[in-house]
PDB file of C-alpha atoms and ligand atoms in Angstrom:
ATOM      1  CA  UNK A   1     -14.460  14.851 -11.902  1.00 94.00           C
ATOM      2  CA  UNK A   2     -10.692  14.693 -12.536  1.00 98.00           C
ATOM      3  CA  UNK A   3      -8.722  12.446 -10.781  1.00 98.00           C
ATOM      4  CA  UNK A   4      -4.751  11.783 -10.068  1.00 98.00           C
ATOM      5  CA  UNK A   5      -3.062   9.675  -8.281  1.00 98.00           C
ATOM      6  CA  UNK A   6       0.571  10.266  -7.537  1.00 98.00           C
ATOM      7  CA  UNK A   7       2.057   6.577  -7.659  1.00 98.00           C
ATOM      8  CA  UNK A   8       5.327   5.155  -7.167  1.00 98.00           C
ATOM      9  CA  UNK A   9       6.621   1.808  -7.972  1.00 98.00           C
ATOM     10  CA  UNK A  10       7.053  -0.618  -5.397  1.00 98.00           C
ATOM     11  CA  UNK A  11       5.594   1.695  -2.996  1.00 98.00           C
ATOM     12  CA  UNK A  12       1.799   1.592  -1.091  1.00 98.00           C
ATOM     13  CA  UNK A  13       0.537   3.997  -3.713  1.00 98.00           C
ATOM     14  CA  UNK A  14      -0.612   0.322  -5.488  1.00 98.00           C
ATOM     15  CA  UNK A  15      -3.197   0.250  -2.954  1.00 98.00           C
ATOM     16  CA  UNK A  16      -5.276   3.375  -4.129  1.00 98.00           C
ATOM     17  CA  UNK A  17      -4.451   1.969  -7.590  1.00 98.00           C
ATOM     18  CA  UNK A  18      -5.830  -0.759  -7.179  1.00 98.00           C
ATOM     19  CA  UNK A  19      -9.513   0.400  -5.236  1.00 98.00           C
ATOM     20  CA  UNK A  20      -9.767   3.081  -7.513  1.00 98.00           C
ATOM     21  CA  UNK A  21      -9.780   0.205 -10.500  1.00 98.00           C
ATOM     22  CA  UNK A  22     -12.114  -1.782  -8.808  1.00 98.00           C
ATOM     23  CA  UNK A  23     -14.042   1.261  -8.101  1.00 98.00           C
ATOM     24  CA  UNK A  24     -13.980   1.655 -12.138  1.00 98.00           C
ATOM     25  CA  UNK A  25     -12.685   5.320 -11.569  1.00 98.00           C
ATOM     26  CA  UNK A  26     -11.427   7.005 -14.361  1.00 98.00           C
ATOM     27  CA  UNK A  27      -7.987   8.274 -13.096  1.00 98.00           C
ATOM     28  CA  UNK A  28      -4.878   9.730 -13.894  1.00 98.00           C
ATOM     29  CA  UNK A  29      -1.874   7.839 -12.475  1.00 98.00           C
ATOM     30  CA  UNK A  30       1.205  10.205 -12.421  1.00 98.00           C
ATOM     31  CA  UNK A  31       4.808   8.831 -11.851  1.00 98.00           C
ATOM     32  CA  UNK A  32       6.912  10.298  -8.967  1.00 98.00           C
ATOM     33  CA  UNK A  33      10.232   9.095  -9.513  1.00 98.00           C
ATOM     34  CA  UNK A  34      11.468   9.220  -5.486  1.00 97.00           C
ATOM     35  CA  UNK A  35      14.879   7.750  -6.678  1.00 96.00           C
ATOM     36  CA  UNK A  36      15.631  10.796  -8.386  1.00 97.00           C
ATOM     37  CA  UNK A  37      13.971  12.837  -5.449  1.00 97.00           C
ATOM     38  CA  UNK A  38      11.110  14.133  -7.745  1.00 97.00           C
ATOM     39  CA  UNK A  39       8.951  14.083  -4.149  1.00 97.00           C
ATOM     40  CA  UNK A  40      11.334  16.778  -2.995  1.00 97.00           C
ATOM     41  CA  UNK A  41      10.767  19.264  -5.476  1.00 97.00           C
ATOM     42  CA  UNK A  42       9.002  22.584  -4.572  1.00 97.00           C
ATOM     43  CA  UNK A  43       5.808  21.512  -7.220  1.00 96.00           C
ATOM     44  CA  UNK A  44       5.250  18.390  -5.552  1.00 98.00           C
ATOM     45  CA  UNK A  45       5.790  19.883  -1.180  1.00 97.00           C
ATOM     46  CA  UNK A  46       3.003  22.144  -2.819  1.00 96.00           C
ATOM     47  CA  UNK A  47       0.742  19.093  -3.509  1.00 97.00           C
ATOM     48  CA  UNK A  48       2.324  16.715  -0.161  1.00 98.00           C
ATOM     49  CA  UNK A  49       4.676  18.540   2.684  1.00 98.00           C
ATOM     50  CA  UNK A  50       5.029  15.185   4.328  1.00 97.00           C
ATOM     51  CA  UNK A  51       7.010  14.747   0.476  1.00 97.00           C
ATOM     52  CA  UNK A  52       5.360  10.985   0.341  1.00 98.00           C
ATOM     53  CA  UNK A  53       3.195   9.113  -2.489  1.00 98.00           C
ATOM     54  CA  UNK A  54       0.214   8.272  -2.624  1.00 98.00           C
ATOM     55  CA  UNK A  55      -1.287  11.631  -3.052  1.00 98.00           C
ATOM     56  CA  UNK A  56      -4.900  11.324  -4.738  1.00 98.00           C
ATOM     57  CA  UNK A  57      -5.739  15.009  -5.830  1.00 98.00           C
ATOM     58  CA  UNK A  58      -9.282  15.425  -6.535  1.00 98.00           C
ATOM     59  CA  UNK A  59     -10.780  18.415  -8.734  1.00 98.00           C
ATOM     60  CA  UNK A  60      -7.317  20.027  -7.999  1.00 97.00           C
ATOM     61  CA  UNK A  61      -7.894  19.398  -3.942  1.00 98.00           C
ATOM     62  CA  UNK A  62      -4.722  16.795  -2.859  1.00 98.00           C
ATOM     63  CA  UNK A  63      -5.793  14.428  -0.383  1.00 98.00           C
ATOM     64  CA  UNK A  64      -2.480  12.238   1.754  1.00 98.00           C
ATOM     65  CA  UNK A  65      -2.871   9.070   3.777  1.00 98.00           C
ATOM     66  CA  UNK A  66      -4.368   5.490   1.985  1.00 98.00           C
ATOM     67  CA  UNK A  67      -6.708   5.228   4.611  1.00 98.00           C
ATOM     68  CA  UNK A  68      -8.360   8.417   4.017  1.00 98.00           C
ATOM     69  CA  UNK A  69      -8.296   7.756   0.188  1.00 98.00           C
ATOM     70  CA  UNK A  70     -10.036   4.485   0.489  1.00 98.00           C
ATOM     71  CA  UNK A  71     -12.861   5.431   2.824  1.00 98.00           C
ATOM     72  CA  UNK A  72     -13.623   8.552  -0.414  1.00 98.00           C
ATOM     73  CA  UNK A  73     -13.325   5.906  -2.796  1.00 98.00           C
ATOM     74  CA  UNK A  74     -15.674   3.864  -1.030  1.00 98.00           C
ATOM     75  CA  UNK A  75     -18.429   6.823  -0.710  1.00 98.00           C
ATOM     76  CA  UNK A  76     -17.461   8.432  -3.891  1.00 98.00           C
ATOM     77  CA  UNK A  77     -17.890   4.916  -5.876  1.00 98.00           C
ATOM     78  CA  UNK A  78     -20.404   3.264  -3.336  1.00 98.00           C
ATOM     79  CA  UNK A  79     -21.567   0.224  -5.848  1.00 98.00           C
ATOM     80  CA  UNK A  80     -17.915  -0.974  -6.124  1.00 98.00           C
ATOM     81  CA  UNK A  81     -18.670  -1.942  -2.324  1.00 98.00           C
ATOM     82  CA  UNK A  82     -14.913  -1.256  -0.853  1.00 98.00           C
ATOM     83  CA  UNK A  83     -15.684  -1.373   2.565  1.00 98.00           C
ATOM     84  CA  UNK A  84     -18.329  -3.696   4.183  1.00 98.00           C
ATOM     85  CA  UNK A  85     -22.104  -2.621   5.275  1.00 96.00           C
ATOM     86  CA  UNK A  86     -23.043  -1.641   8.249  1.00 96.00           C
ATOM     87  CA  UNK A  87     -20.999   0.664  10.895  1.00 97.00           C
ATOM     88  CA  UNK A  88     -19.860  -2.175  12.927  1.00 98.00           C
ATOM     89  CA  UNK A  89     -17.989  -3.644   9.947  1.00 98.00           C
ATOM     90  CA  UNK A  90     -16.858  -0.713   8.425  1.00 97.00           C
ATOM     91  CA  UNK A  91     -14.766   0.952  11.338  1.00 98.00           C
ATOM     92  CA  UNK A  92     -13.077  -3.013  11.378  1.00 98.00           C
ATOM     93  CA  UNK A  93     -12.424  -2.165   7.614  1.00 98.00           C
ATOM     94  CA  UNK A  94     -10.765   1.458   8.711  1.00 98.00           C
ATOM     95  CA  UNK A  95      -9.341  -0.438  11.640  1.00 98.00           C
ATOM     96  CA  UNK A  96      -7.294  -2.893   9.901  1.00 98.00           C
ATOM     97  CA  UNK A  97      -6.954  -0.475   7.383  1.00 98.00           C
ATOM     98  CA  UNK A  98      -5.119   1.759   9.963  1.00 98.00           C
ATOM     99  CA  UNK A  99      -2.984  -1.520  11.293  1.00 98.00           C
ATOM    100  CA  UNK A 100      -1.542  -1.580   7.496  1.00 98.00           C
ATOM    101  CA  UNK A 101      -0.713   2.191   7.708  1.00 98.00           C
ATOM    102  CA  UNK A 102       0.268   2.434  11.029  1.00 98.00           C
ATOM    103  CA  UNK A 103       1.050  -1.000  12.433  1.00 98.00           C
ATOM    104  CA  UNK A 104       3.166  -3.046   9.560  1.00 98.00           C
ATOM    105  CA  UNK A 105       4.381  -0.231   7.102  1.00 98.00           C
ATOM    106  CA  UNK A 106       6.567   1.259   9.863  1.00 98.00           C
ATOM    107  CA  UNK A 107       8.598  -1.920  10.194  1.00 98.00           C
ATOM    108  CA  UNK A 108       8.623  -2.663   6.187  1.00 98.00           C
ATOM    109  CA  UNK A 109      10.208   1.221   6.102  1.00 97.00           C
ATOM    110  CA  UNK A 110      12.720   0.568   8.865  1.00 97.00           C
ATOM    111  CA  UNK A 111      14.297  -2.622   6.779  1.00 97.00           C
ATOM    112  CA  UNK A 112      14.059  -0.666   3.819  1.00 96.00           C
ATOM    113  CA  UNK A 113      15.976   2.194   5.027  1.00 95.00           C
ATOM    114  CA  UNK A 114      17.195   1.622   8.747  1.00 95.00           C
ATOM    115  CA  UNK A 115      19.358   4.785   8.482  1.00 95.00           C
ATOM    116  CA  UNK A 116      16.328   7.005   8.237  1.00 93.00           C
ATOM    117  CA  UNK A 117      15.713   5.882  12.441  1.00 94.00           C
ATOM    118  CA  UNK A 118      19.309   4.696  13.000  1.00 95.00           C
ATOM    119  CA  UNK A 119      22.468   6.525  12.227  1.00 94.00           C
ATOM    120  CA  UNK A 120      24.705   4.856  14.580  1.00 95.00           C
ATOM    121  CA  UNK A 121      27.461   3.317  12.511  1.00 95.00           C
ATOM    122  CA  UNK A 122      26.926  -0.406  12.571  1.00 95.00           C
ATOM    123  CA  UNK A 123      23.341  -0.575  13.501  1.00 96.00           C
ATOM    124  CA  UNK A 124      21.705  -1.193   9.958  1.00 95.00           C
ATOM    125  CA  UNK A 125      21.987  -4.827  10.502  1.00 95.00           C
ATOM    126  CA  UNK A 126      20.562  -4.679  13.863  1.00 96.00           C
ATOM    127  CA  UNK A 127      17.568  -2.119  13.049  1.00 96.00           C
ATOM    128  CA  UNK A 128      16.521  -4.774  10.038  1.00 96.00           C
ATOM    129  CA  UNK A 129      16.333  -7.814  12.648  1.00 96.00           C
ATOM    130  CA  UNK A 130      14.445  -6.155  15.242  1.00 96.00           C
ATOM    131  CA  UNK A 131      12.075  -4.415  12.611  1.00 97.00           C
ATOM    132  CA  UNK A 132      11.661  -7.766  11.261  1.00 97.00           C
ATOM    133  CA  UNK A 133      10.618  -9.893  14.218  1.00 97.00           C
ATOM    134  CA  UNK A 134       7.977  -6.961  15.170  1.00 97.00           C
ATOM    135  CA  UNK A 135       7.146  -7.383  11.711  1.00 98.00           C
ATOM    136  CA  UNK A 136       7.006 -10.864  11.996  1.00 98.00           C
ATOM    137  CA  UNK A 137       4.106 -10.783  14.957  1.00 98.00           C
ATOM    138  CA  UNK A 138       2.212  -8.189  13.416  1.00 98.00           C
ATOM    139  CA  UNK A 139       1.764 -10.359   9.985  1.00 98.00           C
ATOM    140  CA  UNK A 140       0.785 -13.204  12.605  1.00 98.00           C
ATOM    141  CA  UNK A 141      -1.687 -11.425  13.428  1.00 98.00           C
ATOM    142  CA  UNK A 142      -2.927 -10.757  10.425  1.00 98.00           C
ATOM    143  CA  UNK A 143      -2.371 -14.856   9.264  1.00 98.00           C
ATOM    144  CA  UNK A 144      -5.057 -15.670  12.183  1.00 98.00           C
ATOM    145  CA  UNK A 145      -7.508 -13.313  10.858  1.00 98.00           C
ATOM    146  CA  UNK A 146      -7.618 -14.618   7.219  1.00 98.00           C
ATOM    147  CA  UNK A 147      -7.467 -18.791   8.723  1.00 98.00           C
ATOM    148  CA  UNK A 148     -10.456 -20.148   6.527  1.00 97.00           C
ATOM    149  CA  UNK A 149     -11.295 -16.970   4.459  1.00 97.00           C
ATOM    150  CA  UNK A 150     -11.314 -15.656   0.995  1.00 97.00           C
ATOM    151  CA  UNK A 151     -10.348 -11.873   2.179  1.00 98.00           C
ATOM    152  CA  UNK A 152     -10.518  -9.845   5.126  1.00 98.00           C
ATOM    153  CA  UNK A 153     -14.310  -9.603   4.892  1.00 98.00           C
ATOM    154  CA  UNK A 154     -17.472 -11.828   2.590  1.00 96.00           C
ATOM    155  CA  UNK A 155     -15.732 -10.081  -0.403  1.00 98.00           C
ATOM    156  CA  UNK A 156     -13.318  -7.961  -1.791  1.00 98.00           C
ATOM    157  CA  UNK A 157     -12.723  -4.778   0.231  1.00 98.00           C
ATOM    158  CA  UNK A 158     -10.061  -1.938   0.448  1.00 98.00           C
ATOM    159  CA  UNK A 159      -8.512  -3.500   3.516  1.00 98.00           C
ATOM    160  CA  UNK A 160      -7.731  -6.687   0.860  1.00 98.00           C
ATOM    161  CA  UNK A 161      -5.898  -4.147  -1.150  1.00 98.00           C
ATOM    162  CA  UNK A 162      -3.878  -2.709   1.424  1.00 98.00           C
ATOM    163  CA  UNK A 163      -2.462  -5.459   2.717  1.00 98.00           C
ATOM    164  CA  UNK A 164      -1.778  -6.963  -0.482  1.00 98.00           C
ATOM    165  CA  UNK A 165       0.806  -4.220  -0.530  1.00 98.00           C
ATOM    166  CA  UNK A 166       2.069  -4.678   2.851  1.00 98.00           C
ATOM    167  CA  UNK A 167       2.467  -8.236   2.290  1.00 98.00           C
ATOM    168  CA  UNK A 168       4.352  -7.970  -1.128  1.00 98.00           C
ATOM    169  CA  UNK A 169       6.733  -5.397   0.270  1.00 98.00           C
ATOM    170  CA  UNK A 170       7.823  -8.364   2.900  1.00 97.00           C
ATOM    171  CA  UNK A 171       8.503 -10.708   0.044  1.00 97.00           C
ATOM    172  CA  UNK A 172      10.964  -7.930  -1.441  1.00 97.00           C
ATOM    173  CA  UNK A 173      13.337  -8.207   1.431  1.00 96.00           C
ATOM    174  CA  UNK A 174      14.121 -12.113   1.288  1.00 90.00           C
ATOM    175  CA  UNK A 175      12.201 -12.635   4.880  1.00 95.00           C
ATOM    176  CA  UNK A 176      10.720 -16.013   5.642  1.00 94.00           C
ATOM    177  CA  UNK A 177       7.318 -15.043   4.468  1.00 96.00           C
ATOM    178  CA  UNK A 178       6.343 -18.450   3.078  1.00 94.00           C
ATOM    179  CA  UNK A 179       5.589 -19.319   7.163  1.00 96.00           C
ATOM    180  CA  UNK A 180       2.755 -17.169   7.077  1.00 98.00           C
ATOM    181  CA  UNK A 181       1.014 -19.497   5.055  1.00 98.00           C
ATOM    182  CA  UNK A 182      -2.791 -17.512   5.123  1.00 98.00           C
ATOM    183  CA  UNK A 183      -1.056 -14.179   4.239  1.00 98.00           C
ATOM    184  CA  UNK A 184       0.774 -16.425   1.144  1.00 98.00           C
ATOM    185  CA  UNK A 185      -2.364 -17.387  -0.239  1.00 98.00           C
ATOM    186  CA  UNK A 186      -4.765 -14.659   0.094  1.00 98.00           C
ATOM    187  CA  UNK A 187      -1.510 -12.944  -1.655  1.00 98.00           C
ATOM    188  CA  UNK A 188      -1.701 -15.210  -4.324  1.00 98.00           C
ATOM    189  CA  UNK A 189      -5.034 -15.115  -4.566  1.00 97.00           C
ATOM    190  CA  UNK A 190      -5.166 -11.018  -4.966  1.00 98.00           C
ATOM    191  CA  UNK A 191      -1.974 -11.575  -7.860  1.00 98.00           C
ATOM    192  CA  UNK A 192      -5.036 -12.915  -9.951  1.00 98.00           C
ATOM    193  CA  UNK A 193      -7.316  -9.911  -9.763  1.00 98.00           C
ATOM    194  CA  UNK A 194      -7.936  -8.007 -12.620  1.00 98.00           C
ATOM    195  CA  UNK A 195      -6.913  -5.069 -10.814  1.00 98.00           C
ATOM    196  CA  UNK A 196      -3.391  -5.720  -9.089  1.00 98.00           C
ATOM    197  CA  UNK A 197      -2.538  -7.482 -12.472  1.00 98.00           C
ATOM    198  CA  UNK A 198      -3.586  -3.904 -14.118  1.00 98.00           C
ATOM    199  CA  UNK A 199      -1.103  -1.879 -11.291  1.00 98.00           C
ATOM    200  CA  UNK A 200       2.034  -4.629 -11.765  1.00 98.00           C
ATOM    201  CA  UNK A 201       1.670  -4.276 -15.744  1.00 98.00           C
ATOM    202  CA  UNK A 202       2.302  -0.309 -14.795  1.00 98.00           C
ATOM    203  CA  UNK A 203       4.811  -0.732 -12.134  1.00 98.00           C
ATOM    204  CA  UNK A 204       6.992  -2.560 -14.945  1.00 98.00           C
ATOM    205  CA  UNK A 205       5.964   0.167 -17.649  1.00 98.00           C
ATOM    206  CA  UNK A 206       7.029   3.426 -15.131  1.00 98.00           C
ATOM    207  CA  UNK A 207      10.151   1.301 -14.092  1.00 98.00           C
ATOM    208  CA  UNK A 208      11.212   0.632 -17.908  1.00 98.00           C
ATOM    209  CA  UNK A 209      10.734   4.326 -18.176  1.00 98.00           C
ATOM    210  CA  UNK A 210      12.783   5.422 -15.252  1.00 97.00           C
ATOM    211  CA  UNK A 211      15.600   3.405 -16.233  1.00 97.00           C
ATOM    212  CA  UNK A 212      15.666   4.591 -19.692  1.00 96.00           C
ATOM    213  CA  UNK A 213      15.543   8.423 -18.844  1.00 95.00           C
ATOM    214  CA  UNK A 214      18.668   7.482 -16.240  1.00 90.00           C
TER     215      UNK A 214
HETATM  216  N1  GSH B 301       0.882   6.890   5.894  1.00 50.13           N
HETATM  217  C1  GSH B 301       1.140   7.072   4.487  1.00 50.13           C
HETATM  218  C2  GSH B 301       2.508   6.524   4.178  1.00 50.13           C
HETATM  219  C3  GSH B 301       3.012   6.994   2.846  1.00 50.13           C
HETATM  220  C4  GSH B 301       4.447   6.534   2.634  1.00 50.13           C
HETATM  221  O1  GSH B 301       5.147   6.122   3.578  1.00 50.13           O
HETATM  222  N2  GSH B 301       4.923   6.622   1.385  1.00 50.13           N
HETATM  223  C5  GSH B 301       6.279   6.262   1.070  1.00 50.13           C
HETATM  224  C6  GSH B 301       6.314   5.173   0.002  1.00 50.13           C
HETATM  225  S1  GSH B 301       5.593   3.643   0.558  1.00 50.13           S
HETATM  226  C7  GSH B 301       7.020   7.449   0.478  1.00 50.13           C
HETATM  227  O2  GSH B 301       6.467   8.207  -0.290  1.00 50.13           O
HETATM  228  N3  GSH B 301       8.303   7.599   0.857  1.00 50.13           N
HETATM  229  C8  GSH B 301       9.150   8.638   0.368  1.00 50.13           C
HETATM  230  C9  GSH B 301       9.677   9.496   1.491  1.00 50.13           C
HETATM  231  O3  GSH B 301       9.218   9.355   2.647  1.00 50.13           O
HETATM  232  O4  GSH B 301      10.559  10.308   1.213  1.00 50.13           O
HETATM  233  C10 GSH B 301       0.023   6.351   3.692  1.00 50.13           C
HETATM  234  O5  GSH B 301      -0.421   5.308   4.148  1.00 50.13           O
HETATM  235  O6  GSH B 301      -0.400   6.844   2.632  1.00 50.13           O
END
């Protein structure tokens, strides 16, 4: 089977990295530089239209979306165990797997770039605070579900790595992140996996190589 994964640095194309690790898959990560728009050229709309990482092409078939991408990993590598047993647990999996996508990346997009859903002169500042305290109750949320737990489920599943990426793209924009103090150490906790260590030791290798060919 051949595998690649269109990645990013920074972005939530670490989360597919890092299940398809765990998963032991034998994949091909490809950098997309978006800085220098390589996600706008016409070879890569042929791959994604929506002109976003990850993309996960399979035996030359792209598939979009992390949530979609986990749930294959999880049938295609089923011993790795990426989402819980039993139907009841695994729709929570896609559930909060869908709250990353759907519910917190929004907001972590709007601070990035508040011009993209703003354009009123002025307003950045104003987009970032309101995106941030929506933020804020959203990775409440998510601090009263991991109270007194190890991850999101009795071990490590995709939903662990997904928010691992939500969560580190709040520390990137000097928020108060330490007050979510569950989120801080299941965080720290995932920094010690064999896997996320494997996907920052790339993210500094593709950025090293981006800067030089600048
Ligand atoms: N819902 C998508 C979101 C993908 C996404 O937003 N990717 C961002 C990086 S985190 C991207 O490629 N942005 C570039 C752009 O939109 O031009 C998923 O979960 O896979």
């Amino acid at each position: 089977m051949s595998l690649v994964l269109y990645y990013a640095p920074i972005t939530c194309a670490l989360a597919p990295y890092v299940t398809l690790t765990e998963a032991g898959a034998d994949f091909e990560a490809r950098p997309v530089n978006l800085r220098t728009a390589q996600n706008r050229t016409p070879e890569f709309h042929a791959l994604n239209p929506k002109h976003q990482v990850p993309v996960l092409v399979i035996d030359g078939v792209p598939l979009t979306e992390n949530v979609a991408m986990h749930v294959w990993i999880n049938r295609t590598y089923p011993a790795a165990k990426l989402m819980p047993a039993g139907l009841m647990e695994e729709v929570k999996a896609i559930s909060l797997l869908s709250f990353c996508s759907s519910g917190i990346h929004p907001f972590l997009s709007r601070i990035n770039s508040p011009a993209k859903v703003c354009d009123v002169p002025g307003t950045e500042e104003s987009v970032k605070k309101v995106s941030a305290g929506i933020l804020f109750e959203k990775f409440k949320v998510v601090d009263d579900m991991l109270a007194g737990r190890e991850f999101f489920f009795d071990h490590f599943t995709a939903p662990d790595a997904h928010f691992f990426w939500c969560y580190r793209r709040g520390t990137q924009f000097n928020l108060d992140m330490a007050q979510f103090k569950n989120c801080t150490a299941h965080f720290e906790r995932m920094s010690q996996r064999a896997s996320v260590k494997k996907v920052l030791a790339f993210e500094k290798d593709v950025q090293a190589a981006f800067a030089k060919a600048a």
